[in-house]
Coordinates of C-alpha atoms and ligand atoms in Angstrom, one line a residue:
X1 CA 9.2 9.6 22.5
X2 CA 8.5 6.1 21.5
X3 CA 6.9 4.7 18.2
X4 CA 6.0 0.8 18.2
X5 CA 5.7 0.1 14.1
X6 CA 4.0 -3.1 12.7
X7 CA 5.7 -4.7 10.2
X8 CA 10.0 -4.6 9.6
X9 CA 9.5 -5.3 6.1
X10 CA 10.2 -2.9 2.9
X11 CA 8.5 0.1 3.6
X12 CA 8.7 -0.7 7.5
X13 CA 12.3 -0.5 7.6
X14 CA 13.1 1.9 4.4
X15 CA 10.9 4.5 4.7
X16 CA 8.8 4.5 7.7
X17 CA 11.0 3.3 10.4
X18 CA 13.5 6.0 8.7
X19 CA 11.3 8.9 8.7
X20 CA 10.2 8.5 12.9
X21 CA 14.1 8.0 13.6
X22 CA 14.9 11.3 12.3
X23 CA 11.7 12.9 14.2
X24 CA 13.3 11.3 16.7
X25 CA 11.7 8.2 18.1
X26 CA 12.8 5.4 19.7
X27 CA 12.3 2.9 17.5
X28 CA 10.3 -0.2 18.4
X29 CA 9.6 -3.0 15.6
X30 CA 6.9 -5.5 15.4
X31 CA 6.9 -8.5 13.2
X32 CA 6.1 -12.4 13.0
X33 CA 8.9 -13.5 11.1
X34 CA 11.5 -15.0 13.6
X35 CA 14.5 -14.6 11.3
X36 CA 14.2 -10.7 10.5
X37 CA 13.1 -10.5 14.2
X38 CA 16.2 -12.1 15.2
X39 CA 18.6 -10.5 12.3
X40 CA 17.4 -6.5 13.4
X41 CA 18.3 -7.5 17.5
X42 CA 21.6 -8.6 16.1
X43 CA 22.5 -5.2 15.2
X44 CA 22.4 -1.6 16.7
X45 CA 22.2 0.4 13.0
X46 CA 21.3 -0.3 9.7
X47 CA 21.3 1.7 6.4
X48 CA 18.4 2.7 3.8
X49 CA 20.2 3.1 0.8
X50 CA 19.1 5.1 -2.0
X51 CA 19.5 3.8 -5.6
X52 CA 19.3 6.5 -8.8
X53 CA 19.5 10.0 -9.3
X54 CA 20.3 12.0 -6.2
X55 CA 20.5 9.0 -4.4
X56 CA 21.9 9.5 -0.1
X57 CA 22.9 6.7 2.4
X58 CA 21.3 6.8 5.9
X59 CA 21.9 5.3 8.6
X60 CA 19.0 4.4 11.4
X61 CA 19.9 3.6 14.7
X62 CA 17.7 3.3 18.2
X63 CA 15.7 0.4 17.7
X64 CA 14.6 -3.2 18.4
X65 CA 12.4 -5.4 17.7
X66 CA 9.8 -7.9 19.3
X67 CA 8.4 -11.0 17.7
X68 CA 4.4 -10.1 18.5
X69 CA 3.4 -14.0 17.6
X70 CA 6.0 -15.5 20.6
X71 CA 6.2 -12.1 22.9
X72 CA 2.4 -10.4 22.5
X73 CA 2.8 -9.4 26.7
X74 CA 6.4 -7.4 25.9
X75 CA 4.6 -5.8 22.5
X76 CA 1.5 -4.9 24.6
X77 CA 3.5 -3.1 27.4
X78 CA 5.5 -0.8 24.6
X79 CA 2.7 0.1 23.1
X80 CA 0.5 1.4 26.4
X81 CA 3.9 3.8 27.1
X82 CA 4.0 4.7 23.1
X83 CA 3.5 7.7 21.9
X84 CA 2.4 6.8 18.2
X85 CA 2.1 3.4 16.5
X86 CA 2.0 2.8 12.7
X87 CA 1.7 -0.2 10.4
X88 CA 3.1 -1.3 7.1
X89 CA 1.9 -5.1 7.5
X90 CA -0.5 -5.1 3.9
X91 CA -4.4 -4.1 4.2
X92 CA -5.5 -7.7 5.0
X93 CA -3.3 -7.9 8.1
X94 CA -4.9 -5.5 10.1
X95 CA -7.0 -7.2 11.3
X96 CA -4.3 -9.6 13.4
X97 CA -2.6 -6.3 14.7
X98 CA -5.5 -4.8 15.7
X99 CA -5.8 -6.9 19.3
X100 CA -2.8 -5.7 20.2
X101 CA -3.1 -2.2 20.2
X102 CA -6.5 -3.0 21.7
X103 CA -4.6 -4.5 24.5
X104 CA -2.4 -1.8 24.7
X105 CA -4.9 0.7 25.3
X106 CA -6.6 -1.4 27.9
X107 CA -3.2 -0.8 29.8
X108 CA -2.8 2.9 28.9
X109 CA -2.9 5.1 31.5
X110 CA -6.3 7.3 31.1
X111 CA -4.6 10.1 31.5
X112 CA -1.5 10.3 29.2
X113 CA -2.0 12.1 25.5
X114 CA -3.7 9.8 22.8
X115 CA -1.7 7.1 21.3
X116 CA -1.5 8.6 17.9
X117 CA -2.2 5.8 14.8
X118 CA -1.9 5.8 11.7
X119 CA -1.9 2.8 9.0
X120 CA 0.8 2.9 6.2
X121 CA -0.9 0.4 3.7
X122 CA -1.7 1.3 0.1
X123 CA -5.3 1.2 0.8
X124 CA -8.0 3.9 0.5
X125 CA -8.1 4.9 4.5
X126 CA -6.5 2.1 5.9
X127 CA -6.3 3.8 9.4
X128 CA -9.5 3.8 9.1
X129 CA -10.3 0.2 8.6
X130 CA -7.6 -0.4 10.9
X131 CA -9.9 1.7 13.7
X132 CA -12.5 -0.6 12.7
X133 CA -11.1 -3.7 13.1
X134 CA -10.1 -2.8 16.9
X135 CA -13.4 -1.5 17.6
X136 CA -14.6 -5.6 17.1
X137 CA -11.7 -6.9 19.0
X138 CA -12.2 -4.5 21.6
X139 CA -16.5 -5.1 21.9
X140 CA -17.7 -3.8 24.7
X141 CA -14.6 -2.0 25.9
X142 CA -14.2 0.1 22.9
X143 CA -16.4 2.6 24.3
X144 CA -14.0 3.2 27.2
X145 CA -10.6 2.9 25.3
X146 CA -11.6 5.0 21.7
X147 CA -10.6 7.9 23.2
X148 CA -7.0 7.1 24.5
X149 CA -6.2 7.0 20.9
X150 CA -6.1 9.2 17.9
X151 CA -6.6 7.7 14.2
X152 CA -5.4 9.8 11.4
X153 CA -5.1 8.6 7.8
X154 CA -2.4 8.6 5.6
X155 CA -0.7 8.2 2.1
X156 CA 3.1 6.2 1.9
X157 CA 4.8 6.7 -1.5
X158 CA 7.9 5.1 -1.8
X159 CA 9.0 2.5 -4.1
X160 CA 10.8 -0.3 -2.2
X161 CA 11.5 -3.5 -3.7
X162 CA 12.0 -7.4 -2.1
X163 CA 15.0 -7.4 -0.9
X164 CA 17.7 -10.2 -1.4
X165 CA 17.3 -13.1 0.9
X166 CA 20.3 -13.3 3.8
X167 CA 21.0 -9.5 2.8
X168 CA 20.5 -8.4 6.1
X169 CA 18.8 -5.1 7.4
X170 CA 19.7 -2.8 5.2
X171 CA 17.0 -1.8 2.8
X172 CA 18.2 -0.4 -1.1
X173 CA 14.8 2.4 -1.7
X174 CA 14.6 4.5 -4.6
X175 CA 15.3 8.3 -3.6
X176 CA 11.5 9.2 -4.2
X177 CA 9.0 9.8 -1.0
X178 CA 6.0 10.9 -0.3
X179 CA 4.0 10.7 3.3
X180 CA 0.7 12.7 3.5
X181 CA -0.8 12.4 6.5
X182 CA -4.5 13.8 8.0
X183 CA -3.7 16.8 10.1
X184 CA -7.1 17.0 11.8
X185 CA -7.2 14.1 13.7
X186 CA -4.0 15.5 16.0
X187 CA -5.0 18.7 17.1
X188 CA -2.7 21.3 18.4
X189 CA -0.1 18.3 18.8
X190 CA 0.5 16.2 15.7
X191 CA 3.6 13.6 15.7
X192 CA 6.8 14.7 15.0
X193 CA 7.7 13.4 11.5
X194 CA 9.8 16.4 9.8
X195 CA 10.0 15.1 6.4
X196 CA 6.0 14.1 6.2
X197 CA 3.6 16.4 5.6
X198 CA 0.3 17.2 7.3
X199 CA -3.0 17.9 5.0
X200 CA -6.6 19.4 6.3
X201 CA -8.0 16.7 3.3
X202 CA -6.5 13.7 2.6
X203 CA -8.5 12.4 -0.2
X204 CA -7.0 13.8 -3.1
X205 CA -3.7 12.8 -1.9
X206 CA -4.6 8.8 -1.6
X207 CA -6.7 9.0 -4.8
X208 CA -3.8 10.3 -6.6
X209 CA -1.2 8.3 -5.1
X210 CA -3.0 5.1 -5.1
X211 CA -4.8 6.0 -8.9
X212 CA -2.0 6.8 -10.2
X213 CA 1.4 5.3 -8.5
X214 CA -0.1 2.5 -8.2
X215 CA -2.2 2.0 -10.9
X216 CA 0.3 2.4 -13.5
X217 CA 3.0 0.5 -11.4
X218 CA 0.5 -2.4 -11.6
X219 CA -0.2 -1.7 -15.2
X220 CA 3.3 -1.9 -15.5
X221 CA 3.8 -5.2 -13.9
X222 CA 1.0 -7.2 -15.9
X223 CA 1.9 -6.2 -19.7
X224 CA 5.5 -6.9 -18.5
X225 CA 5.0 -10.0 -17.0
X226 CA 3.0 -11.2 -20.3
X227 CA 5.8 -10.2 -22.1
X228 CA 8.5 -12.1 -20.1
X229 CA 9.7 -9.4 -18.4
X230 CA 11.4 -9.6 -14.7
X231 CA 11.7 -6.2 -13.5
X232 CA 9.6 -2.5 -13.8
X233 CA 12.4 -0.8 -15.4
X234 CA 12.5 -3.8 -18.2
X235 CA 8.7 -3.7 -19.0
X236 CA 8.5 0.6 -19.2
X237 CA 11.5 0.0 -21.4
X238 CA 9.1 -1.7 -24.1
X239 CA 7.5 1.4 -25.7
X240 CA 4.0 -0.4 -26.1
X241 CA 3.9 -1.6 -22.7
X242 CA 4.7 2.3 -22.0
X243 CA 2.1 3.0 -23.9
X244 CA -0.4 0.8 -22.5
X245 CA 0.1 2.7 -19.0
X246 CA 0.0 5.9 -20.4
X247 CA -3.5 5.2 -21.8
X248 CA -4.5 3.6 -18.3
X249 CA -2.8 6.9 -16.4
X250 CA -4.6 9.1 -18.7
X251 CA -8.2 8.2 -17.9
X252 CA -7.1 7.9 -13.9
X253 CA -5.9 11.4 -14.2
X254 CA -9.1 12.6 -16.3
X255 CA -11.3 11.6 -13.1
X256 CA -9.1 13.1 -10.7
X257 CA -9.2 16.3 -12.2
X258 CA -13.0 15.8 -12.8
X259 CA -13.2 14.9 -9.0
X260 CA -11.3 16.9 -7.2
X261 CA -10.6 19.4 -9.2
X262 CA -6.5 18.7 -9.7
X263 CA -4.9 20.7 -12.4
X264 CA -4.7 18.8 -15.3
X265 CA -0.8 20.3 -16.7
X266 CA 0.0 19.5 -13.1
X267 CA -1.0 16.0 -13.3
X268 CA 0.8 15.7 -16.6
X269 CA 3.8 16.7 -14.7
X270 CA 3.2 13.5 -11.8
X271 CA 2.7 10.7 -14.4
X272 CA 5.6 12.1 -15.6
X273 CA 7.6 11.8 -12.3
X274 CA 6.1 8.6 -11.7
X275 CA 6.8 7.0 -15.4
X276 CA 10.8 8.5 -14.6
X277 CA 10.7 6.6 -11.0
X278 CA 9.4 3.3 -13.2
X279 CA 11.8 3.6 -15.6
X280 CA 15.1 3.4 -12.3
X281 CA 16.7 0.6 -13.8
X282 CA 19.2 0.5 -10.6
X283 CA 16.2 -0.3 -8.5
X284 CA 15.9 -4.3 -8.6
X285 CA 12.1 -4.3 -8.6
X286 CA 10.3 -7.1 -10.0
X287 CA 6.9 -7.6 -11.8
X288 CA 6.1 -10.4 -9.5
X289 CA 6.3 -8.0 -6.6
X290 CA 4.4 -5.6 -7.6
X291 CA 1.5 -7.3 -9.2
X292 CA 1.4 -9.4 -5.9
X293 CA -1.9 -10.4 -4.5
X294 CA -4.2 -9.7 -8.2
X295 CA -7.5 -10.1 -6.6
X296 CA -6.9 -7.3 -3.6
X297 CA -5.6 -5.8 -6.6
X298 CA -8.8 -6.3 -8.5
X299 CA -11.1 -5.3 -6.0
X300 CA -14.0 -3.1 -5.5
X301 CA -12.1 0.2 -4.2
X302 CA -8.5 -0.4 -5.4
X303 CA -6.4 0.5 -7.7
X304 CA -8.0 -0.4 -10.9
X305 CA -12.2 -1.0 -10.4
X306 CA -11.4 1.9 -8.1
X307 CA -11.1 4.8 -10.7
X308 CA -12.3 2.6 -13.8
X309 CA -16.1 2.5 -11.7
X310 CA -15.7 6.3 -11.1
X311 CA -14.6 7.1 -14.2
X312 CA -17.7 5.2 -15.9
X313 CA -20.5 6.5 -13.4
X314 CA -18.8 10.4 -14.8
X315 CA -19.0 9.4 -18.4
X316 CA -15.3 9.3 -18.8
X317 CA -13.7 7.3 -21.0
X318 CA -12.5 3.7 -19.5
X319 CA -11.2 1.4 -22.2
X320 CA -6.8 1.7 -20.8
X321 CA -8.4 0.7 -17.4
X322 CA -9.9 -2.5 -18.9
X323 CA -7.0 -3.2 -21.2
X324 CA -5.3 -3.0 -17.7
X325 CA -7.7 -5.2 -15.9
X326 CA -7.7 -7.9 -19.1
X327 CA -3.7 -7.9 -18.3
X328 CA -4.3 -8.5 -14.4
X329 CA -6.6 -11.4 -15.3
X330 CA -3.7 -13.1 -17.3
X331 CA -1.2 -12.9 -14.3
X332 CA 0.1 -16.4 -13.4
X333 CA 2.2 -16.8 -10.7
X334 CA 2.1 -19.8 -9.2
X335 CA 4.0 -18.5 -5.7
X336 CA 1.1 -15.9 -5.3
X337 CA -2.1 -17.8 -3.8
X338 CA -4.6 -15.1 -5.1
X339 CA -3.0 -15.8 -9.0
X340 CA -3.3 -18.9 -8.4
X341 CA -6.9 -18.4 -6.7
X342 CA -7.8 -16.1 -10.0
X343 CA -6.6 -18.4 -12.4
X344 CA -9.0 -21.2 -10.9
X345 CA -11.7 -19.0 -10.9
X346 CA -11.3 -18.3 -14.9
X347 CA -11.1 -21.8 -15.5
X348 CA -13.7 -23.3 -13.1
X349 CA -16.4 -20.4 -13.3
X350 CA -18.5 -18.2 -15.5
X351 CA -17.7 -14.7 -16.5
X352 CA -20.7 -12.7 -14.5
X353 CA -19.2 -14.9 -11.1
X354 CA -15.8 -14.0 -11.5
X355 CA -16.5 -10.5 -12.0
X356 CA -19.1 -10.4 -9.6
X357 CA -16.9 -12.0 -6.8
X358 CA -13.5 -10.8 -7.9
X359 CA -14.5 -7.2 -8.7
X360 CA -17.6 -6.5 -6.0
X361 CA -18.9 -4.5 -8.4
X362 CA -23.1 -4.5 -8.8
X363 CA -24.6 -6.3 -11.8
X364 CA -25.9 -3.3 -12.5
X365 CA -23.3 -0.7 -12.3
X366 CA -21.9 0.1 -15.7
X367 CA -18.5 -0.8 -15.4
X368 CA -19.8 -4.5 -14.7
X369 CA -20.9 -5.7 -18.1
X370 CA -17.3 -3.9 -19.8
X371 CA -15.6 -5.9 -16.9
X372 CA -17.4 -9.0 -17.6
X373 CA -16.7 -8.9 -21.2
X374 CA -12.7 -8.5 -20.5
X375 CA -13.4 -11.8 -18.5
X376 CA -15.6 -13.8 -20.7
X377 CA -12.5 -12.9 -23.6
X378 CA -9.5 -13.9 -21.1
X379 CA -11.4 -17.1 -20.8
X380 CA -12.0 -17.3 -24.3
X381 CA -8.2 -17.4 -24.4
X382 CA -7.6 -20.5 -21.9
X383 CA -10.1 -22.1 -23.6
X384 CA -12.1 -22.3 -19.8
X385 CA -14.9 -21.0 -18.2
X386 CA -17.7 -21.5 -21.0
X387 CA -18.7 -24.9 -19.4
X388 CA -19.2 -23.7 -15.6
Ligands
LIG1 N1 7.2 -1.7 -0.7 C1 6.7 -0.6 -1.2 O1 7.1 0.0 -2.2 C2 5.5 0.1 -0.5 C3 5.3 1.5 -0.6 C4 4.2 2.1 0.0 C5 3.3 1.3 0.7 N2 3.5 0.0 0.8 C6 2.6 -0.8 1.6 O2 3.1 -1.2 2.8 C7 2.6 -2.4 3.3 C8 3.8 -3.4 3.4 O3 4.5 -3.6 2.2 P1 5.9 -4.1 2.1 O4 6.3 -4.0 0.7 O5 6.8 -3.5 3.1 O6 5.7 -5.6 2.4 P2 6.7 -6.6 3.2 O7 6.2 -8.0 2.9 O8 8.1 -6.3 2.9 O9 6.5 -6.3 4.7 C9 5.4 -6.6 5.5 C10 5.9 -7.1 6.8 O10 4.8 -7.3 7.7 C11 5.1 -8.5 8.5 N3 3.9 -9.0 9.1 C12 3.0 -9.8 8.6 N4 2.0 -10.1 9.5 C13 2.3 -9.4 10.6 C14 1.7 -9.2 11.9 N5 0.6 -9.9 12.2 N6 2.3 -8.4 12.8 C15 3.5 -7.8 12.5 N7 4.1 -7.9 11.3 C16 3.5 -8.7 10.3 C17 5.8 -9.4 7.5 O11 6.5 -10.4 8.2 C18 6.7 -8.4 6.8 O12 8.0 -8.3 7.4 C19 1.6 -2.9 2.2 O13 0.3 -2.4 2.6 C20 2.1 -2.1 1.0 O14 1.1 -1.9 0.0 C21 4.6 -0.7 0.3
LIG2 O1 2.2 -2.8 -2.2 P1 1.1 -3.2 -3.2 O2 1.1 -4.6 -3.4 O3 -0.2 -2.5 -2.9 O4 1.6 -2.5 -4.6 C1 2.8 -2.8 -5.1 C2 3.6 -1.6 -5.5 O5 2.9 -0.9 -6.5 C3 3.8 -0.7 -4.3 O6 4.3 -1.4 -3.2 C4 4.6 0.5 -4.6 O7 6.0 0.2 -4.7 C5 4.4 1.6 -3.6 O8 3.1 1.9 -3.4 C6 5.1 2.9 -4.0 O9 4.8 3.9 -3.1

C-alpha cells in the first residue's frame, strides 16, 4: 500500500506521515522546499519525538521524498499507483496541489479501487475545497476522472511547533492527537490508519476542534504577543491572558452545545485538556507561529468570525470573541505578509472596509457593526484609519 502526502512539514512529518507508517504505508513525501526535500532522501528513518507528560519516541521508516516543483512527472506516476493521498500544505495551497492529483488520475488505471483523499488542513472541509479546486484544474475531464477517487473530510489535532532550522528530520510533537476522519465516503473499504478514527458526521468534530483548539490557541497567541511574550506556555502562564481565552472558549463552547447538541460538562472537560496541552512548557511553540497568517485567521468561516457570527445569529453572548478579534487586529509581525497586509489596511483604510474585506462578513449581519467597532477602536489606537 502506498500513500503520496503533500507537504513534509510539522504535521506532515510528526503526525501524519507517523500515523500511515504504522497502518502500514509506504511512505511517499511531496514538497517544494529543496533542502528538506534533499535532508529526508539523506536518511532511511527519522523520529517524532514526544515532549510532556506520557511522552514516547517513534521512529518512522519507509519513505522518500520528491521535490513536486523540479520532478511533477515522478510525483504524478506515484500517485496514479497510490492507494491514498493526503495533504498538510495550509488551506491556501490547495490549490497548487490540486493539478497534480488531477494528473494522477488521468494516468490511473480505470479499474483499480478509488484513490482515497483526504486534506489535513485546519480548515472547515478542506477535502472538500481541495475536491473543488481539482475539479477547475481538471475542466472538462473531471467528469471522467471524479470517480477514480474518493474525498472524505477530516479533523488533524496535534500541536506541532517550527522546528529548529538545520535540526534535521526529526520532528519534537506534544503527546496529544486527534484524527477524525469521514467514514462515509470509503465504503466497505476505508484506509488503514489504526490510531484515527472514522465518524458517520464530521461536523461536530471540526467545529470543535477548530472552535475550540484553535480558537483559544490563537487567543492565546495574540494577548501573548501584546504582552511580549515568545511562546504558548509563557502567555497561558499570565493568569489574565488565561482568562481572556477562557472568556473566548466559553462562548465557542456555548454554540456548540446549542448547535450540535454537545454536552456542556463534557465540553468543560476539552477546554480543560486543551488549556493543559497550552500550558506544555517543554513544547517550544511560539506566538508568532501560531498566530501566523491573521487575515486567513480572521476570515469569514475560521476560527474566530466562524463561531462569533454563529454565536450572534443564536443570540449568544459574543463580547470574549471580539476581545479576541481586537487582539488579532493588533498582531504585528513584520515576517508574516498578511500582519503586515492587516496592519496597512488599519492604517490606510476605514473601519466598515477593513471589516468588510478582512472579515467577509455582510453589512448587515449582526456580528458586522460589533466587528467594525473593535476596528474603528484599534485604529483609534494607531492613531490611523480616520482619514481614509
Ligand atoms: N503544526 C500543527 O500543529 C498543525 C496541527 C494540525 C493541523 N495543521 C495544519 O497542517 C497544515 C500544515 O501546517 P504545518 O504546521 O505542518 O506547516 P509547515 O509550514 O510546517 O508545513 C507545510 C509544508 O508544506 C510545504 N508546501 C508548500 N507548498 C507546497 C506545495 N505546493 N506542494 C507540496 N508541499 C508544499 C512547505 O514547504 C512545508 O514543508 C496547515 O493547514 C495547518 O493548519 C498544523
Ligand atoms: O495551523 P494554523 O495556522 O491554522 O493554526 C496554528 C495552530 O493553532 C495550529 O497549527 C495548532 O497547533 C494545531 O491545529 C493543533 O492541532
Amino acid at each position: 500500500m502506498k500513500a503520496v502526502h503533500f507537504g513534509a512539514g510539522n504535521i506532515g512529518r510528526g503526525f501524519v506521515g507517523l500515523l500511515l507508517h504504522e497502518g502500514g504505508y509506504e511512505l511517499v513525501f511531496s514538497d517544494v522546499a529543496a533542502p528538506l526535500v534533499d535532508a529526508i532522501n539523506a536518511v532511511d528513518r527519522y523520529t517524532v519525538r514526544e515532549v510532556g507528560p506520557g511522552g514516547v519516541d517513534t521512529v518512522v521508516t519507509g519513505f522518500r521524498a520528491i521535490n513536486s516543483a523540479e520532478n511533477a512527472e515522478e510525483l504524478i506516476d506515484e500517485i496514479a499507483g497510490a492507494n491514498v493521498v493526503t495533504t498538510a500544505v495550509g488551506p491556501t495551497v490547495l490549490r497548487f496541489v490540486a493539478p497534480h492529483i488531477v494528473a494522477g488520475l488521468a494516468l490511473r488505471d480505470p479499474s483499480s479501487p478509488p484513490l482515497q483523499i483526504m486534506a489535513c488542513e485546519n480548515a472547515i472541509n478542506a477535502t472538500d475545497v481541495l475536491r473543488e479546486e481539482m475539479k477547475v484544474a481538471a475542466g472538462g475531464a473531471w467528469d471522467a476522472l471524479e470517480g477514480r477517487a474518493v474525498f472524505a473530510n477530516t479533523a488533524v489535532d496535534r500541536i506541532v511547533p517550527a522546528q529548529p532550522e538545520g535540526g534535521g528530520v526529526d520532528v519534537t510533537v506534544e503527546p496529544f492527537f486527534e484524527w477524525a476522519i469521514e467514514r462515509g465516503p470509503f465504503g466497505v473499504e476505508p484506509p488503514v490508519i489504526p490510531r484515527a478514527h472514522f465518524v458517520d458526521d464530521l461536523a461536530p468534530y471540526i467545529e470543535r476542534k477548530l472552535f475550540t483548539v484553535n480558537t483559544g490557541h490563537a487567543t492565546a497567541a495574540y494577548f501573548g504577543a501584546a504582552a511580549g511574550s515568545d511562546t504558548i506556555a509563557a502567555a497561558l502562564a499570565d493568569d489574565t491572558i488565561a482568562g481572556r481565552v477562557d472568556a473566548a472558549l466559553r462562548e465557542t463552547s456555548a454554540l456548540l452545545e446549542v448547535k450540535h447538541g454537545l454536552d456542556a460538562e463534557e465540553l468543560a472537560r476539552y477546554r480543560a485538556t486543551i488549556l493543559d496541552r497550552f500550558r506544555n512548557d517543554v513544547l517550544p511553540d511560539t506566538v508568532w507561529r501560531v498566530g501566523r497568517q491573521p487575515l486567513r485567521k480572521l476570515s469569514r468561516h475560521e476560527r474566530f468570525i466562524g463561531p462569533a457570527a454563529q454565536a450572534i445569529e443564536r443570540g449568544l453572548g459574543v463580547d470574549g470573541l471580539l476581545d479576541a478579534i481586537s487582539a488579532a487586529l493588533a498582531f504585528d509581525d513584520v515576517e508574516d505578509a498578511q500582519s503586515v497586509d492587516l496592519q496597512r489596511m488599519l492604517r490606510t483604510q476605514d473601519a466598515a472596509s477593513v471589516t468588510a474585506e478582512v472579515t467577509g462578513l455582510e453589512a448587515d449581519h449582526p456580528l458586522f457593526g460589533r466587528v467594525e467597532a473593535v476596528v474603528a477602536a484599534r485604529q483609534q489606537e494607531l492613531g490611523a484609519g480616520a482619514d481614509a
